[in-house]
Short mmCIF file of C-alpha atoms in Angstrom, two decimals:
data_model
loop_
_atom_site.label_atom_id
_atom_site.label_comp_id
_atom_site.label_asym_id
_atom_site.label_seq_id
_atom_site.Cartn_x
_atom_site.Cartn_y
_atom_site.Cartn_z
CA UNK A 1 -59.76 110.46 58.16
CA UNK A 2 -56.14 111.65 57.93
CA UNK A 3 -55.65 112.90 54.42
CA UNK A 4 -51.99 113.34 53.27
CA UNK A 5 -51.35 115.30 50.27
CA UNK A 6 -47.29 113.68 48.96
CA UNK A 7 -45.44 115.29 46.64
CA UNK A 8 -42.10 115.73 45.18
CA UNK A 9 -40.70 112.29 45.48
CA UNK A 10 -41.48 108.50 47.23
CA UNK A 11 -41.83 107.28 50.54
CA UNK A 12 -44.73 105.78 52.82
CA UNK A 13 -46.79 107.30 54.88
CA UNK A 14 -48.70 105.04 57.79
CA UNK A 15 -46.75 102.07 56.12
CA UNK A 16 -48.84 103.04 52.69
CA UNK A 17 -46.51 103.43 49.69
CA UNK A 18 -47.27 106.59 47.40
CA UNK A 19 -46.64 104.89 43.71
CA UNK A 20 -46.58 108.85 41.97
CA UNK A 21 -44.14 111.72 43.13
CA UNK A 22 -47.61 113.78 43.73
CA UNK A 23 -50.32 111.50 45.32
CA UNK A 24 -53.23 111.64 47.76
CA UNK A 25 -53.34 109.00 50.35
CA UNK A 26 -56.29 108.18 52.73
CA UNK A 27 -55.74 107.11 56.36
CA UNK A 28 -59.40 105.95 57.56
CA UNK A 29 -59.98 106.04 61.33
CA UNK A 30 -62.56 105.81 63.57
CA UNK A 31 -64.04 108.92 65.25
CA UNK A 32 -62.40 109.55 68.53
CA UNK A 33 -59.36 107.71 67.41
CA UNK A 34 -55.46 108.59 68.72
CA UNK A 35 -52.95 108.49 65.26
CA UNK A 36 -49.61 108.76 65.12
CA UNK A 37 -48.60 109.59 61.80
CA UNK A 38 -45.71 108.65 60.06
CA UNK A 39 -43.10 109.49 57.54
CA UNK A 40 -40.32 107.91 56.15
CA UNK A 41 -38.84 108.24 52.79
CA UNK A 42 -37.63 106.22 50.36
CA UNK A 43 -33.75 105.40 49.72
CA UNK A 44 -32.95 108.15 47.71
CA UNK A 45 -34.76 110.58 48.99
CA UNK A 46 -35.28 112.85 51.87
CA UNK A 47 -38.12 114.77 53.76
CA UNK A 48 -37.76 118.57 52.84
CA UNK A 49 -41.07 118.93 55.20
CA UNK A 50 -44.14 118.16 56.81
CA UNK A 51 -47.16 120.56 57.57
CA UNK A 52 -49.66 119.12 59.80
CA UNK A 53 -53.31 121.30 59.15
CA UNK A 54 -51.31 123.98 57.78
CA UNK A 55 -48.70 123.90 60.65
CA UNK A 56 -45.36 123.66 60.12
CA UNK A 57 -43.52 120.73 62.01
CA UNK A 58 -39.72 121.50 61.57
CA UNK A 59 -38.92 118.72 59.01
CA UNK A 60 -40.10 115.97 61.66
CA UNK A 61 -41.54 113.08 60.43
CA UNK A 62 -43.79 112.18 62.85
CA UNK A 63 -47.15 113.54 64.29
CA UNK A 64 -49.10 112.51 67.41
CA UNK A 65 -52.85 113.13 66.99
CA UNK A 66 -55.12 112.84 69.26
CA UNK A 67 -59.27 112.41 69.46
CA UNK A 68 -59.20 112.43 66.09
CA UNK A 69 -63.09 113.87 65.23
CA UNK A 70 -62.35 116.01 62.13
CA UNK A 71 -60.70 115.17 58.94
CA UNK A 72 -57.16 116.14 59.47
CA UNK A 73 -54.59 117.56 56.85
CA UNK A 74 -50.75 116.06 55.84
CA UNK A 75 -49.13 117.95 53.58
CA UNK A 76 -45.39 116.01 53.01
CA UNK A 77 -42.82 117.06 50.72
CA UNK A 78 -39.81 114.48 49.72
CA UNK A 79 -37.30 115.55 47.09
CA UNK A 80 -34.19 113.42 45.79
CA UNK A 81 -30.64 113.41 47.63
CA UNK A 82 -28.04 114.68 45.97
CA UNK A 83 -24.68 112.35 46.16
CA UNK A 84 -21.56 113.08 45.45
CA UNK A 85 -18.83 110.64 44.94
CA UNK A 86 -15.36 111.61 45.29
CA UNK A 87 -11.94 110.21 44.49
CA UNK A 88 -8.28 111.14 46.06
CA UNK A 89 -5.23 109.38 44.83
CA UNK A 90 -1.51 109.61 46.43
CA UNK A 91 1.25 108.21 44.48
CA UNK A 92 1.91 107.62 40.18
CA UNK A 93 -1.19 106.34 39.04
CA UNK A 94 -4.69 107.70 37.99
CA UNK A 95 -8.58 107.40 39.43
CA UNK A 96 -11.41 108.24 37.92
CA UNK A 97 -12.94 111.44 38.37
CA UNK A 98 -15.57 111.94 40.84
CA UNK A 99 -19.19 113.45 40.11
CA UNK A 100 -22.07 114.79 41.55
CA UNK A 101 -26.10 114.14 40.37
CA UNK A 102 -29.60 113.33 42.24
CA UNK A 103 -30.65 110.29 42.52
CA UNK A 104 -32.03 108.37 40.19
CA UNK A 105 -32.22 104.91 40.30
CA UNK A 106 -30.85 104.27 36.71
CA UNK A 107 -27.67 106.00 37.51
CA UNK A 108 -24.33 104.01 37.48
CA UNK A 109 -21.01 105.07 38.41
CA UNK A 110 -17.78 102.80 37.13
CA UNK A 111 -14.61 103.92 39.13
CA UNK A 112 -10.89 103.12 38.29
CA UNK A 113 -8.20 103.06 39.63
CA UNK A 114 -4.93 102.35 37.20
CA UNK A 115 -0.85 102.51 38.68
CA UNK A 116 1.51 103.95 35.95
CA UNK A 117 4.31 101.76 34.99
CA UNK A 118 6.55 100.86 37.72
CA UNK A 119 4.09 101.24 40.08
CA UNK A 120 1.20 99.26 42.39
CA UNK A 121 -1.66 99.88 43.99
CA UNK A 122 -0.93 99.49 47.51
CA UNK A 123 -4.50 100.22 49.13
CA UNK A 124 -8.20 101.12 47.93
CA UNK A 125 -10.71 102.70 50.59
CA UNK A 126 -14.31 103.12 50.17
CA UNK A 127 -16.02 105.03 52.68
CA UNK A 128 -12.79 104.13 54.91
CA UNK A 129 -13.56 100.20 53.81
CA UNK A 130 -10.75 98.65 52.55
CA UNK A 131 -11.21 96.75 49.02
CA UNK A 132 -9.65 93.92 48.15
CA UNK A 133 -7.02 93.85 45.87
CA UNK A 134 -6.23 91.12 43.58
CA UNK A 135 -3.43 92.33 41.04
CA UNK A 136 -1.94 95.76 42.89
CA UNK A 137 0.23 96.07 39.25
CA UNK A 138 -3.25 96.29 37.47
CA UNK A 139 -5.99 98.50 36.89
CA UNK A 140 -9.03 97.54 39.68
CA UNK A 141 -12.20 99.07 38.56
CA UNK A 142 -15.77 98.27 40.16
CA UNK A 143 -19.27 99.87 38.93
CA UNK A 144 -22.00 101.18 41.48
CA UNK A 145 -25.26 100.71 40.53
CA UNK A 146 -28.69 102.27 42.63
CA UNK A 147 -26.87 104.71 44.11
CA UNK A 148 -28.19 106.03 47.13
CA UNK A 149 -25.81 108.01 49.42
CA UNK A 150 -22.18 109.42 48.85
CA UNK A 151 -19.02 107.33 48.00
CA UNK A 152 -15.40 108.29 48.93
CA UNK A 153 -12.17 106.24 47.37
CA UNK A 154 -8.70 107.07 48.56
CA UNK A 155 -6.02 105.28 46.38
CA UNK A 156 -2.14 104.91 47.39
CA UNK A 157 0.22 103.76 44.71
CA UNK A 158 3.59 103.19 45.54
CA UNK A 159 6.79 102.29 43.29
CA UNK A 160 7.83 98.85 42.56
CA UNK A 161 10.88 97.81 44.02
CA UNK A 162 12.66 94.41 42.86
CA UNK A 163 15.40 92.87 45.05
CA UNK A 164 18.77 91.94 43.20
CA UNK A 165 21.28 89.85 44.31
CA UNK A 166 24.69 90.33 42.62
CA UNK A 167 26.86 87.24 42.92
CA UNK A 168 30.91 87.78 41.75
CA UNK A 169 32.50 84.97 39.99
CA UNK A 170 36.09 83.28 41.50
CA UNK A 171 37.78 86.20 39.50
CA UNK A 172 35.92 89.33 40.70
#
């Protein structure tokens, strides 16, 4: 058997889910059997490490084992990301704040983005994405929800500018 010892967060192991941040999961094999064991978090989470019968395998997340004919040890260690979301805005106008937390799959971000009078928004970019941009003279705002890596928005406002067409009557 391959006996895996997970802690500190969720992810699967030999395609078996661990349900509880700190679980023990059995792989059965036969004796004389080859294994290759792996690792792979969940979204929102990361392997810190993996130590393989008390051998440290510089935070890979896979092990080749082979002739299995002893119970062999797994001891895996996931923890939760940390995101940040940032915001940058050129221009008159205002954008939320950015923030920083660990996951956690209840966690919702609402961003904003509002021009100050006189002025547009000429261009949102998420992650270098552009968003679309239905009334540039409002405020656009979206909410994340499950948020599982790191955002960056980059507004540009610009001033409105009207054209005006002066006409002179047959007197001047």
């Amino acid at each position: 058997a391959v006996v895996y010892n997970v802690h500190g967060g969720f992810g699967t192991v030999d395609g078996i889910a661990n349900t509880t941040a700190n679980q023990v999961i059995y792989h059965w094999v036969n004796y004389g059997d080859d294994l290759l064991a792996t690792v792979v978090p969940n979204a929102g989470y990361h392997l810190v490490n993996m130590t393989v019968n008390d051998t440290y395998t510089i935070q890979a997340n896979q092990w080749q084992f082979n002739d299995i004919i002893a119970t062999q040890y797994v001891d895996v260690s996931f923890a939760k990301d940390h995101i940040a979301i940032t915001t940058t805005e050129f221009g008159n106008g205002t954008v939320s704040a950015g923030e920083s937390f660990d996951y956690d799959p209840a966690h919702t971000y609402t961003f904003t983005a509002t021009p100050t009078v006189g002025n547009h928004i000429v261009s949102i970019l998420r992650n270098n994405q552009p968003l679309t941009i239905t009334t540039p003279e409002a405020a656009y705002t979206e909410t994340l929800t499950n948020i599982t890596m790191d955002y960056n928005y980059v507004v540009r406002f610009e001033s409105n500018f009207y054209d005006i067409t002066a006409t002179a009557g047959t007197h001047g």
